[in-house]
Amino acid sequence: FTCAAAAHSTLFVPGAAAIRVVANGGASIRRHHVAVSAAERAGDFSAAQAAPCRSDPPRALVTGEILHLDTTCESFTIGGASGDVMLLELTVQPPSTLPVRTYDIASGRLTGVSAARRDGSFRQMALTLLRHLGRHDAAPLFAAEIESDDFAARWAAMRELVALDAVAARPHLARMVAAD
């Protein structure tokens, strides 16, 4: 969820949450929804095919209410608080091939993805380090990660390879643009 006076984006993280509103602070809540297909949940995610985000109108946040969310496809933003807002949250984030997705609230467009899996995140950090170290000899590691089943890992590896060696990245990028 996002808590800001004027939230512009919202985040969808694979998992589930139960959230109890302990103090509402006079705030409003706005829930956001995105359709996620069974194929996407199984790892066949494509940014081009991602459904748009739809948002409910804001409503008063109620002290004592409990929100149950499938955070894979539901999120919320909080705004307009005149006092302290306190939420007690229990989340479960099992391993998932579906990436964490960020959406622009106004347009409903997907604006970013990142790895949801810890192993993918670690590999992304390693590739970033190799790029910063200028390790051109590690290009085969980048190319191998570009073949990953994990959508976010593929694109993060491509971004890092382009930054490391744009010429070596070109054929991989052309293939991804055509098929990913």
Tab-separated table of C-alpha atoms in Angstrom:
chain	number	residue	atom	x	y	z
A	1	PHE	CA	0.000	0.000	0.000
A	2	THR	CA	0.990	3.638	-0.315
A	3	CYS	CA	0.415	6.337	2.248
A	4	ALA	CA	0.854	9.847	0.917
A	5	ALA	CA	-1.026	13.108	0.567
A	6	ALA	CA	-1.136	12.648	-3.202
A	7	ALA	CA	-0.210	9.070	-4.105
A	8	HIS	CA	0.487	8.693	-7.806
A	9	SER	CA	1.258	4.987	-7.958
A	10	THR	CA	0.406	1.738	-6.232
A	11	LEU	CA	2.284	-1.508	-5.792
A	12	PHE	CA	1.118	-5.115	-6.185
A	13	VAL	CA	3.267	-7.718	-4.400
A	14	PRO	CA	2.455	-11.431	-4.791
A	15	GLY	CA	0.989	-12.646	-1.508
A	16	ALA	CA	-1.797	-11.958	0.962
A	17	ALA	CA	-2.401	-9.561	3.847
A	18	ALA	CA	-4.773	-9.012	6.736
A	19	ILE	CA	-4.701	-5.426	7.998
A	20	ARG	CA	-6.482	-4.086	11.073
A	21	VAL	CA	-7.049	-0.333	11.301
A	22	VAL	CA	-6.033	0.611	14.853
A	23	ALA	CA	-6.377	4.387	14.364
A	24	ASN	CA	-7.848	6.029	11.266
A	25	GLY	CA	-6.450	9.549	11.721
A	26	GLY	CA	-9.360	10.936	9.723
A	27	ALA	CA	-7.855	9.396	6.580
A	28	SER	CA	-9.479	7.998	3.485
A	29	ILE	CA	-8.642	4.739	1.755
A	30	ARG	CA	-8.731	4.011	-1.942
A	31	ARG	CA	-8.547	0.394	-3.070
A	32	HIS	CA	-6.913	-0.642	-6.344
A	33	HIS	CA	-7.416	-3.841	-8.352
A	34	VAL	CA	-5.657	-5.518	-11.246
A	35	ALA	CA	-6.710	-8.729	-12.976
A	36	VAL	CA	-4.062	-11.446	-12.918
A	37	SER	CA	-4.569	-14.508	-15.090
A	38	ALA	CA	-3.779	-18.067	-14.060
A	39	ALA	CA	-1.020	-18.089	-16.683
A	40	GLU	CA	0.538	-14.964	-15.166
A	41	ARG	CA	0.364	-16.492	-11.680
A	42	ALA	CA	2.140	-19.551	-13.117
A	43	GLY	CA	5.004	-17.426	-14.456
A	44	ASP	CA	3.890	-16.437	-17.965
A	45	PHE	CA	3.947	-12.677	-17.322
A	46	SER	CA	4.236	-10.105	-20.094
A	47	ALA	CA	4.249	-6.367	-19.492
A	48	ALA	CA	2.563	-5.819	-22.852
A	49	GLN	CA	-0.322	-8.088	-21.861
A	50	ALA	CA	-0.659	-6.887	-18.247
A	51	ALA	CA	-4.193	-5.817	-17.363
A	52	PRO	CA	-4.717	-2.181	-16.346
A	53	CYS	CA	-5.227	-1.158	-12.731
A	54	ARG	CA	-8.728	-0.082	-11.732
A	55	SER	CA	-9.360	2.072	-8.663
A	56	ASP	CA	-12.360	2.422	-6.391
A	57	PRO	CA	-13.418	5.886	-5.226
A	58	PRO	CA	-11.918	6.988	-1.895
A	59	ARG	CA	-13.913	6.245	1.257
A	60	ALA	CA	-13.406	6.913	4.959
A	61	LEU	CA	-10.932	4.631	6.715
A	62	VAL	CA	-12.734	3.047	9.680
A	63	THR	CA	-11.048	2.302	13.009
A	64	GLY	CA	-11.453	-1.391	13.833
A	65	GLU	CA	-12.058	-2.584	10.281
A	66	ILE	CA	-10.025	-5.465	8.950
A	67	LEU	CA	-8.929	-5.532	5.325
A	68	HIS	CA	-8.254	-8.927	3.734
A	69	LEU	CA	-6.232	-8.565	0.541
A	70	ASP	CA	-4.856	-10.826	-2.137
A	71	THR	CA	-1.908	-8.460	-2.627
A	72	THR	CA	-1.150	-10.091	-5.952
A	73	CYS	CA	-4.143	-8.237	-7.387
A	74	GLU	CA	-5.302	-5.828	-4.634
A	75	SER	CA	-3.633	-2.812	-3.048
A	76	PHE	CA	-4.634	0.463	-1.473
A	77	THR	CA	-3.536	4.018	-0.871
A	78	ILE	CA	-4.283	6.169	2.149
A	79	GLY	CA	-4.608	9.924	2.003
A	80	GLY	CA	-6.037	12.986	3.644
A	81	ALA	CA	-5.114	12.103	7.225
A	82	SER	CA	-5.574	14.839	9.817
A	83	GLY	CA	-4.008	12.748	12.585
A	84	ASP	CA	-2.045	9.579	13.180
A	85	VAL	CA	-2.918	6.483	11.162
A	86	MET	CA	-1.989	3.132	12.700
A	87	LEU	CA	-2.331	-0.175	10.894
A	88	LEU	CA	-1.451	-3.629	12.154
A	89	GLU	CA	-0.495	-5.791	9.188
A	90	LEU	CA	0.115	-9.507	8.793
A	91	THR	CA	1.492	-10.440	5.375
A	92	VAL	CA	2.462	-13.652	3.669
A	93	GLN	CA	4.661	-13.474	0.584
A	94	PRO	CA	5.345	-16.985	-0.716
A	95	PRO	CA	7.809	-17.515	-3.566
A	96	SER	CA	6.295	-16.333	-6.828
A	97	THR	CA	7.355	-16.077	-10.441
A	98	LEU	CA	4.989	-13.128	-10.848
A	99	PRO	CA	6.952	-9.895	-10.446
A	100	VAL	CA	6.132	-7.034	-8.114
A	101	ARG	CA	4.247	-4.536	-10.290
A	102	THR	CA	3.881	-0.770	-10.000
A	103	TYR	CA	0.933	1.004	-11.629
A	104	ASP	CA	0.157	4.653	-12.258
A	105	ILE	CA	-3.154	5.301	-10.481
A	106	ALA	CA	-4.443	8.030	-12.807
A	107	SER	CA	-3.960	6.107	-16.061
A	108	GLY	CA	-4.053	2.541	-14.721
A	109	ARG	CA	-0.890	1.761	-16.733
A	110	LEU	CA	1.832	-0.623	-15.613
A	111	THR	CA	4.915	1.519	-14.963
A	112	GLY	CA	7.435	-0.907	-13.512
A	113	VAL	CA	8.252	-4.453	-12.489
A	114	SER	CA	10.819	-5.918	-10.123
A	115	ALA	CA	11.718	-9.362	-8.879
A	116	ALA	CA	9.435	-10.871	-6.288
A	117	ARG	CA	11.666	-13.865	-5.622
A	118	ARG	CA	14.605	-13.606	-3.238
A	119	ASP	CA	16.882	-15.691	-5.498
A	120	GLY	CA	16.084	-13.448	-8.475
A	121	SER	CA	16.773	-10.343	-6.382
A	122	PHE	CA	20.160	-11.709	-5.323
A	123	ARG	CA	21.109	-12.506	-8.922
A	124	GLN	CA	20.034	-9.019	-9.990
A	125	MET	CA	22.246	-7.466	-7.303
A	126	ALA	CA	25.171	-9.640	-8.416
A	127	LEU	CA	24.744	-8.547	-12.049
A	128	THR	CA	24.558	-4.909	-10.971
A	129	LEU	CA	27.808	-5.344	-9.039
A	130	LEU	CA	29.491	-7.008	-12.030
A	131	ARG	CA	28.385	-4.123	-14.232
A	132	HIS	CA	29.720	-1.544	-11.776
A	133	LEU	CA	33.009	-3.437	-11.682
A	134	GLY	CA	33.128	-3.284	-15.489
A	135	ARG	CA	33.345	-7.067	-15.795
A	136	HIS	CA	32.841	-7.477	-19.554
A	137	ASP	CA	34.091	-11.061	-19.198
A	138	ALA	CA	30.896	-11.809	-17.227
A	139	ALA	CA	28.647	-11.144	-20.257
A	140	PRO	CA	27.761	-14.889	-20.502
A	141	LEU	CA	26.266	-14.684	-16.992
A	142	PHE	CA	24.070	-11.790	-18.105
A	143	ALA	CA	23.060	-13.697	-21.246
A	144	ALA	CA	22.142	-16.766	-19.171
A	145	GLU	CA	19.926	-14.695	-16.868
A	146	ILE	CA	18.225	-13.153	-19.911
A	147	GLU	CA	16.930	-16.689	-20.607
A	148	SER	CA	15.401	-16.997	-17.104
A	149	ASP	CA	11.760	-17.987	-16.633
A	150	ASP	CA	11.422	-15.003	-14.282
A	151	PHE	CA	10.143	-11.988	-16.246
A	152	ALA	CA	11.632	-9.373	-13.900
A	153	ALA	CA	14.978	-11.194	-13.786
A	154	ARG	CA	15.167	-11.304	-17.611
A	155	TRP	CA	14.564	-7.589	-17.977
A	156	ALA	CA	16.842	-6.600	-15.096
A	157	ALA	CA	19.636	-8.688	-16.639
A	158	MET	CA	19.033	-7.016	-19.997
A	159	ARG	CA	19.107	-3.548	-18.454
A	160	GLU	CA	22.424	-4.358	-16.778
A	161	LEU	CA	23.929	-5.899	-19.938
A	162	VAL	CA	22.924	-2.866	-22.015
A	163	ALA	CA	24.647	-0.635	-19.458
A	164	LEU	CA	27.741	-2.874	-19.423
A	165	ASP	CA	28.101	-3.559	-23.147
A	166	ALA	CA	25.431	-2.273	-25.530
A	167	VAL	CA	26.980	-4.027	-28.541
A	168	ALA	CA	26.908	-7.441	-26.821
A	169	ALA	CA	23.353	-6.766	-25.639
A	170	ARG	CA	21.957	-5.872	-29.067
A	171	PRO	CA	21.073	-9.391	-30.360
A	172	HIS	CA	19.547	-10.390	-27.003
A	173	LEU	CA	17.563	-7.165	-26.874
A	174	ALA	CA	16.258	-7.629	-30.415
A	175	ARG	CA	15.041	-11.117	-29.494
A	176	MET	CA	13.378	-9.860	-26.306
A	177	VAL	CA	11.668	-6.990	-28.089
A	178	ALA	CA	10.211	-9.429	-30.615
A	179	ALA	CA	9.158	-12.155	-28.213
A	180	ASP	CA	9.066	-10.904	-24.623
